[in-house]
Amino acid sequence: MEIRPARKADSAMAIPLILQANGDIATTLTGSDQMPEILQIMTSFFEGEENRLSYQNTLVAEEDGHAVGILILYHGSQAAVLDRPLIERLRQLKQDPSLTLDKEADEDEWYIDTLSVSPTYAGRGIATALIEAAEERVRPADGEAKIALLVDKDNYRAYRLYQHLNYQQDKVVQIYQHPFLHMVKDLYK
């Protein structure tokens, strides 16, 4: 298995995995409940730059020439900038200049926004490999950094995986009226 930075050309594989991980949140991010439109909007954002869903923020797990998993990662201090294109589109669509997105990442952490593995490849260590690649990518040469993620409070399998990888729950965050557990890991040189 190889972990590599995503390319624009990965969009056909990445979008179904993003939708698999994010479920109803995709409806909120796109402002649509029509799957063809959701796919078109998500593809546009993935292939675009300087937004949270961009290929620029994505790692791909590839096995036997097939992309089998993705991980989207960015620094929390960049969240407002990366969310701006999504918010501007939603404000225009809904004709509501006050519309915002719920805050997911803290300012002082790297944030794993999305982690998704094809069900066909589940249980093969791909999620662990993607997380470890993300940690290595952001691990500072000197000093320390934090990396965090949110997990649905009812997703026990994912919660156990994150605990096994030394992520610790530090709070509960409400995202789109649903509670998520915020889990964090300190990274050292």
mmCIF file of C-alpha atoms in Angstrom:
data_model
loop_
_atom_site.group_PDB
_atom_site.id
_atom_site.type_symbol
_atom_site.label_atom_id
_atom_site.label_comp_id
_atom_site.label_asym_id
_atom_site.label_seq_id
_atom_site.Cartn_x
_atom_site.Cartn_y
_atom_site.Cartn_z
ATOM 1 C CA MET A 1 0.000 0.000 0.000
ATOM 2 C CA GLU A 2 1.183 3.508 -0.820
ATOM 3 C CA ILE A 3 0.088 6.750 0.849
ATOM 4 C CA ARG A 4 0.449 9.785 -1.418
ATOM 5 C CA PRO A 5 -0.802 13.343 -1.827
ATOM 6 C CA ALA A 6 -4.065 13.526 -3.758
ATOM 7 C CA ARG A 7 -4.308 14.835 -7.301
ATOM 8 C CA LYS A 8 -7.223 16.594 -8.992
ATOM 9 C CA ALA A 9 -7.710 13.450 -11.059
ATOM 10 C CA ASP A 10 -8.589 11.541 -7.859
ATOM 11 C CA SER A 11 -11.951 13.284 -7.584
ATOM 12 C CA ALA A 12 -14.030 10.414 -9.037
ATOM 13 C CA MET A 13 -12.679 8.134 -6.293
ATOM 14 C CA ALA A 14 -12.495 10.687 -3.508
ATOM 15 C CA ILE A 15 -16.005 12.141 -3.630
ATOM 16 C CA PRO A 16 -17.830 8.855 -2.825
ATOM 17 C CA LEU A 17 -15.430 8.320 0.093
ATOM 18 C CA ILE A 18 -15.997 11.876 1.362
ATOM 19 C CA LEU A 19 -19.761 11.343 1.126
ATOM 20 C CA GLN A 20 -19.447 7.977 2.894
ATOM 21 C CA ALA A 21 -17.674 9.643 5.814
ATOM 22 C CA ASN A 22 -19.686 12.845 6.003
ATOM 23 C CA GLY A 23 -23.209 11.674 5.272
ATOM 24 C CA ASP A 24 -25.749 14.435 5.876
ATOM 25 C CA ILE A 25 -23.020 17.024 6.409
ATOM 26 C CA ALA A 26 -22.554 17.016 2.620
ATOM 27 C CA THR A 27 -26.088 18.377 2.296
ATOM 28 C CA THR A 28 -25.204 21.216 4.669
ATOM 29 C CA LEU A 29 -21.892 21.978 2.923
ATOM 30 C CA THR A 30 -23.426 22.016 -0.564
ATOM 31 C CA GLY A 31 -26.845 23.465 0.218
ATOM 32 C CA SER A 32 -28.473 20.705 -1.839
ATOM 33 C CA ASP A 33 -30.292 17.461 -1.163
ATOM 34 C CA GLN A 34 -30.077 16.285 -4.780
ATOM 35 C CA MET A 35 -27.294 13.734 -5.272
ATOM 36 C CA PRO A 36 -26.272 14.801 -8.811
ATOM 37 C CA GLU A 37 -25.881 18.395 -7.613
ATOM 38 C CA ILE A 38 -24.064 17.330 -4.432
ATOM 39 C CA LEU A 39 -21.612 15.292 -6.535
ATOM 40 C CA GLN A 40 -21.019 18.199 -8.925
ATOM 41 C CA ILE A 41 -20.429 20.716 -6.110
ATOM 42 C CA MET A 42 -18.200 18.375 -4.110
ATOM 43 C CA THR A 43 -16.170 17.590 -7.241
ATOM 44 C CA SER A 44 -15.747 21.285 -7.939
ATOM 45 C CA PHE A 45 -14.461 21.906 -4.417
ATOM 46 C CA PHE A 46 -12.180 18.838 -4.435
ATOM 47 C CA GLU A 47 -10.621 19.823 -7.767
ATOM 48 C CA GLY A 48 -10.392 23.463 -6.647
ATOM 49 C CA GLU A 49 -7.803 25.020 -4.387
ATOM 50 C CA GLU A 50 -7.773 26.844 -1.079
ATOM 51 C CA ASN A 51 -10.879 25.216 0.415
ATOM 52 C CA ARG A 52 -11.363 22.570 3.077
ATOM 53 C CA LEU A 53 -12.298 19.796 0.621
ATOM 54 C CA SER A 54 -9.465 20.462 -1.830
ATOM 55 C CA TYR A 55 -7.154 17.772 -3.121
ATOM 56 C CA GLN A 56 -4.407 19.999 -1.680
ATOM 57 C CA ASN A 57 -5.436 18.899 1.838
ATOM 58 C CA THR A 58 -5.931 15.233 0.991
ATOM 59 C CA LEU A 59 -3.872 12.072 1.339
ATOM 60 C CA VAL A 60 -4.798 8.987 -0.688
ATOM 61 C CA ALA A 61 -4.162 5.344 0.193
ATOM 62 C CA GLU A 62 -3.547 3.344 -2.944
ATOM 63 C CA GLU A 63 -3.394 -0.440 -3.197
ATOM 64 C CA ASP A 64 -2.768 -2.387 -6.411
ATOM 65 C CA GLY A 65 -3.222 0.827 -8.401
ATOM 66 C CA HIS A 66 -6.602 1.597 -6.831
ATOM 67 C CA ALA A 67 -7.346 4.431 -4.437
ATOM 68 C CA VAL A 68 -8.899 2.743 -1.396
ATOM 69 C CA GLY A 69 -8.943 5.475 1.260
ATOM 70 C CA ILE A 70 -8.588 9.197 1.870
ATOM 71 C CA LEU A 71 -7.752 11.562 4.695
ATOM 72 C CA ILE A 72 -8.379 15.321 4.604
ATOM 73 C CA LEU A 73 -6.119 17.355 6.904
ATOM 74 C CA TYR A 74 -5.515 21.064 7.533
ATOM 75 C CA HIS A 75 -4.416 23.343 10.341
ATOM 76 C CA GLY A 76 -7.199 24.782 12.494
ATOM 77 C CA SER A 77 -5.778 28.285 12.124
ATOM 78 C CA GLN A 78 -6.589 28.005 8.395
ATOM 79 C CA ALA A 79 -10.167 26.756 8.856
ATOM 80 C CA ALA A 80 -11.829 30.150 8.365
ATOM 81 C CA VAL A 81 -9.909 30.778 5.130
ATOM 82 C CA LEU A 82 -10.582 27.253 3.850
ATOM 83 C CA ASP A 83 -14.290 27.489 4.702
ATOM 84 C CA ARG A 84 -14.734 30.883 3.029
ATOM 85 C CA PRO A 85 -15.498 29.528 -0.499
ATOM 86 C CA LEU A 86 -18.098 27.127 0.893
ATOM 87 C CA ILE A 87 -19.682 29.825 3.063
ATOM 88 C CA GLU A 88 -19.758 32.383 0.243
ATOM 89 C CA ARG A 89 -21.472 29.898 -2.050
ATOM 90 C CA LEU A 90 -24.042 29.008 0.631
ATOM 91 C CA ARG A 91 -24.704 32.675 1.484
ATOM 92 C CA GLN A 92 -25.389 33.439 -2.158
ATOM 93 C CA LEU A 93 -27.533 30.325 -2.632
ATOM 94 C CA LYS A 94 -29.601 30.911 0.522
ATOM 95 C CA GLN A 95 -29.528 34.718 0.167
ATOM 96 C CA ASP A 96 -28.418 34.958 3.782
ATOM 97 C CA PRO A 97 -25.271 37.051 4.391
ATOM 98 C CA SER A 98 -25.110 35.923 8.033
ATOM 99 C CA LEU A 99 -24.914 32.190 7.263
ATOM 100 C CA THR A 100 -21.926 30.365 8.815
ATOM 101 C CA LEU A 101 -20.628 26.830 9.190
ATOM 102 C CA ASP A 102 -20.140 25.184 12.553
ATOM 103 C CA LYS A 103 -16.556 25.388 13.814
ATOM 104 C CA GLU A 104 -14.908 21.974 13.791
ATOM 105 C CA ALA A 105 -11.192 22.656 14.327
ATOM 106 C CA ASP A 106 -9.476 24.507 17.160
ATOM 107 C CA GLU A 107 -6.982 27.224 16.167
ATOM 108 C CA ASP A 108 -3.974 25.460 17.722
ATOM 109 C CA GLU A 109 -4.282 22.016 16.154
ATOM 110 C CA TRP A 110 -3.954 20.097 12.946
ATOM 111 C CA TYR A 111 -7.380 18.730 12.139
ATOM 112 C CA ILE A 112 -8.365 15.489 10.432
ATOM 113 C CA ASP A 113 -11.544 16.639 8.716
ATOM 114 C CA THR A 114 -12.363 13.411 6.891
ATOM 115 C CA LEU A 115 -11.105 9.837 7.078
ATOM 116 C CA SER A 116 -12.716 7.239 4.843
ATOM 117 C CA VAL A 117 -11.810 3.771 3.597
ATOM 118 C CA SER A 118 -13.635 1.800 0.917
ATOM 119 C CA PRO A 119 -15.763 -0.886 2.617
ATOM 120 C CA THR A 120 -14.136 -3.474 0.331
ATOM 121 C CA TYR A 121 -10.792 -2.714 1.999
ATOM 122 C CA ALA A 122 -12.008 -2.292 5.585
ATOM 123 C CA GLY A 123 -10.079 -4.036 8.338
ATOM 124 C CA ARG A 124 -6.746 -4.008 6.487
ATOM 125 C CA GLY A 125 -5.068 -1.216 8.467
ATOM 126 C CA ILE A 126 -5.643 1.469 5.839
ATOM 127 C CA ALA A 127 -7.229 3.968 8.250
ATOM 128 C CA THR A 128 -4.328 3.479 10.655
ATOM 129 C CA ALA A 129 -1.797 3.959 7.836
ATOM 130 C CA LEU A 130 -3.535 7.169 6.709
ATOM 131 C CA ILE A 131 -3.577 8.569 10.259
ATOM 132 C CA GLU A 132 0.079 7.683 10.785
ATOM 133 C CA ALA A 133 0.974 9.353 7.452
ATOM 134 C CA ALA A 134 -0.916 12.479 8.512
ATOM 135 C CA GLU A 135 0.887 12.526 11.862
ATOM 136 C CA GLU A 136 4.248 12.163 10.138
ATOM 137 C CA ARG A 137 3.353 14.954 7.714
ATOM 138 C CA VAL A 138 2.659 17.438 10.509
ATOM 139 C CA ARG A 139 5.150 16.253 13.125
ATOM 140 C CA PRO A 140 7.430 19.215 13.857
ATOM 141 C CA ALA A 141 11.190 18.971 13.446
ATOM 142 C CA ASP A 142 11.482 20.515 16.888
ATOM 143 C CA GLY A 143 8.891 21.251 19.516
ATOM 144 C CA GLU A 144 5.397 19.834 19.495
ATOM 145 C CA ALA A 145 2.100 19.964 17.674
ATOM 146 C CA LYS A 146 -1.422 18.685 18.239
ATOM 147 C CA ILE A 147 -3.526 16.701 15.826
ATOM 148 C CA ALA A 148 -7.247 16.230 16.399
ATOM 149 C CA LEU A 149 -10.376 14.754 14.923
ATOM 150 C CA LEU A 150 -14.068 14.426 15.641
ATOM 151 C CA VAL A 151 -15.845 11.110 15.929
ATOM 152 C CA ASP A 152 -19.578 10.475 16.150
ATOM 153 C CA LYS A 153 -20.314 9.531 19.743
ATOM 154 C CA ASP A 154 -22.050 6.360 18.520
ATOM 155 C CA ASN A 155 -19.200 5.184 16.264
ATOM 156 C CA TYR A 156 -17.572 2.817 18.766
ATOM 157 C CA ARG A 157 -15.336 1.092 16.224
ATOM 158 C CA ALA A 158 -13.722 4.370 15.123
ATOM 159 C CA TYR A 159 -13.504 5.582 18.725
ATOM 160 C CA ARG A 160 -11.614 2.430 19.735
ATOM 161 C CA LEU A 161 -9.239 2.806 16.782
ATOM 162 C CA TYR A 162 -8.440 6.400 17.745
ATOM 163 C CA GLN A 163 -7.891 5.392 21.378
ATOM 164 C CA HIS A 164 -5.567 2.617 20.208
ATOM 165 C CA LEU A 165 -3.588 5.279 18.292
ATOM 166 C CA ASN A 166 -3.306 7.353 21.511
ATOM 167 C CA TYR A 167 -5.972 9.966 20.778
ATOM 168 C CA GLN A 168 -7.710 11.175 23.924
ATOM 169 C CA GLN A 169 -11.179 12.655 24.162
ATOM 170 C CA ASP A 170 -11.058 16.161 25.618
ATOM 171 C CA LYS A 171 -14.543 17.546 24.918
ATOM 172 C CA VAL A 172 -17.836 17.122 23.096
ATOM 173 C CA VAL A 173 -18.557 19.403 20.124
ATOM 174 C CA GLN A 174 -21.963 20.051 18.556
ATOM 175 C CA ILE A 175 -21.775 20.022 14.758
ATOM 176 C CA TYR A 176 -25.048 20.655 12.931
ATOM 177 C CA GLN A 177 -27.059 19.743 16.038
ATOM 178 C CA HIS A 178 -25.231 16.450 16.556
ATOM 179 C CA PRO A 179 -22.710 15.644 19.310
ATOM 180 C CA PHE A 180 -19.202 14.581 18.271
ATOM 181 C CA LEU A 181 -16.308 13.609 20.504
ATOM 182 C CA HIS A 182 -13.220 15.786 19.992
ATOM 183 C CA MET A 183 -10.117 13.627 20.287
ATOM 184 C CA VAL A 184 -6.572 14.952 20.339
ATOM 185 C CA LYS A 185 -3.037 13.624 20.261
ATOM 186 C CA ASP A 186 0.147 15.515 21.127
ATOM 187 C CA LEU A 187 2.924 14.994 18.610
ATOM 188 C CA TYR A 188 6.535 15.427 19.666
ATOM 189 C CA LYS A 189 9.752 15.453 17.698
#
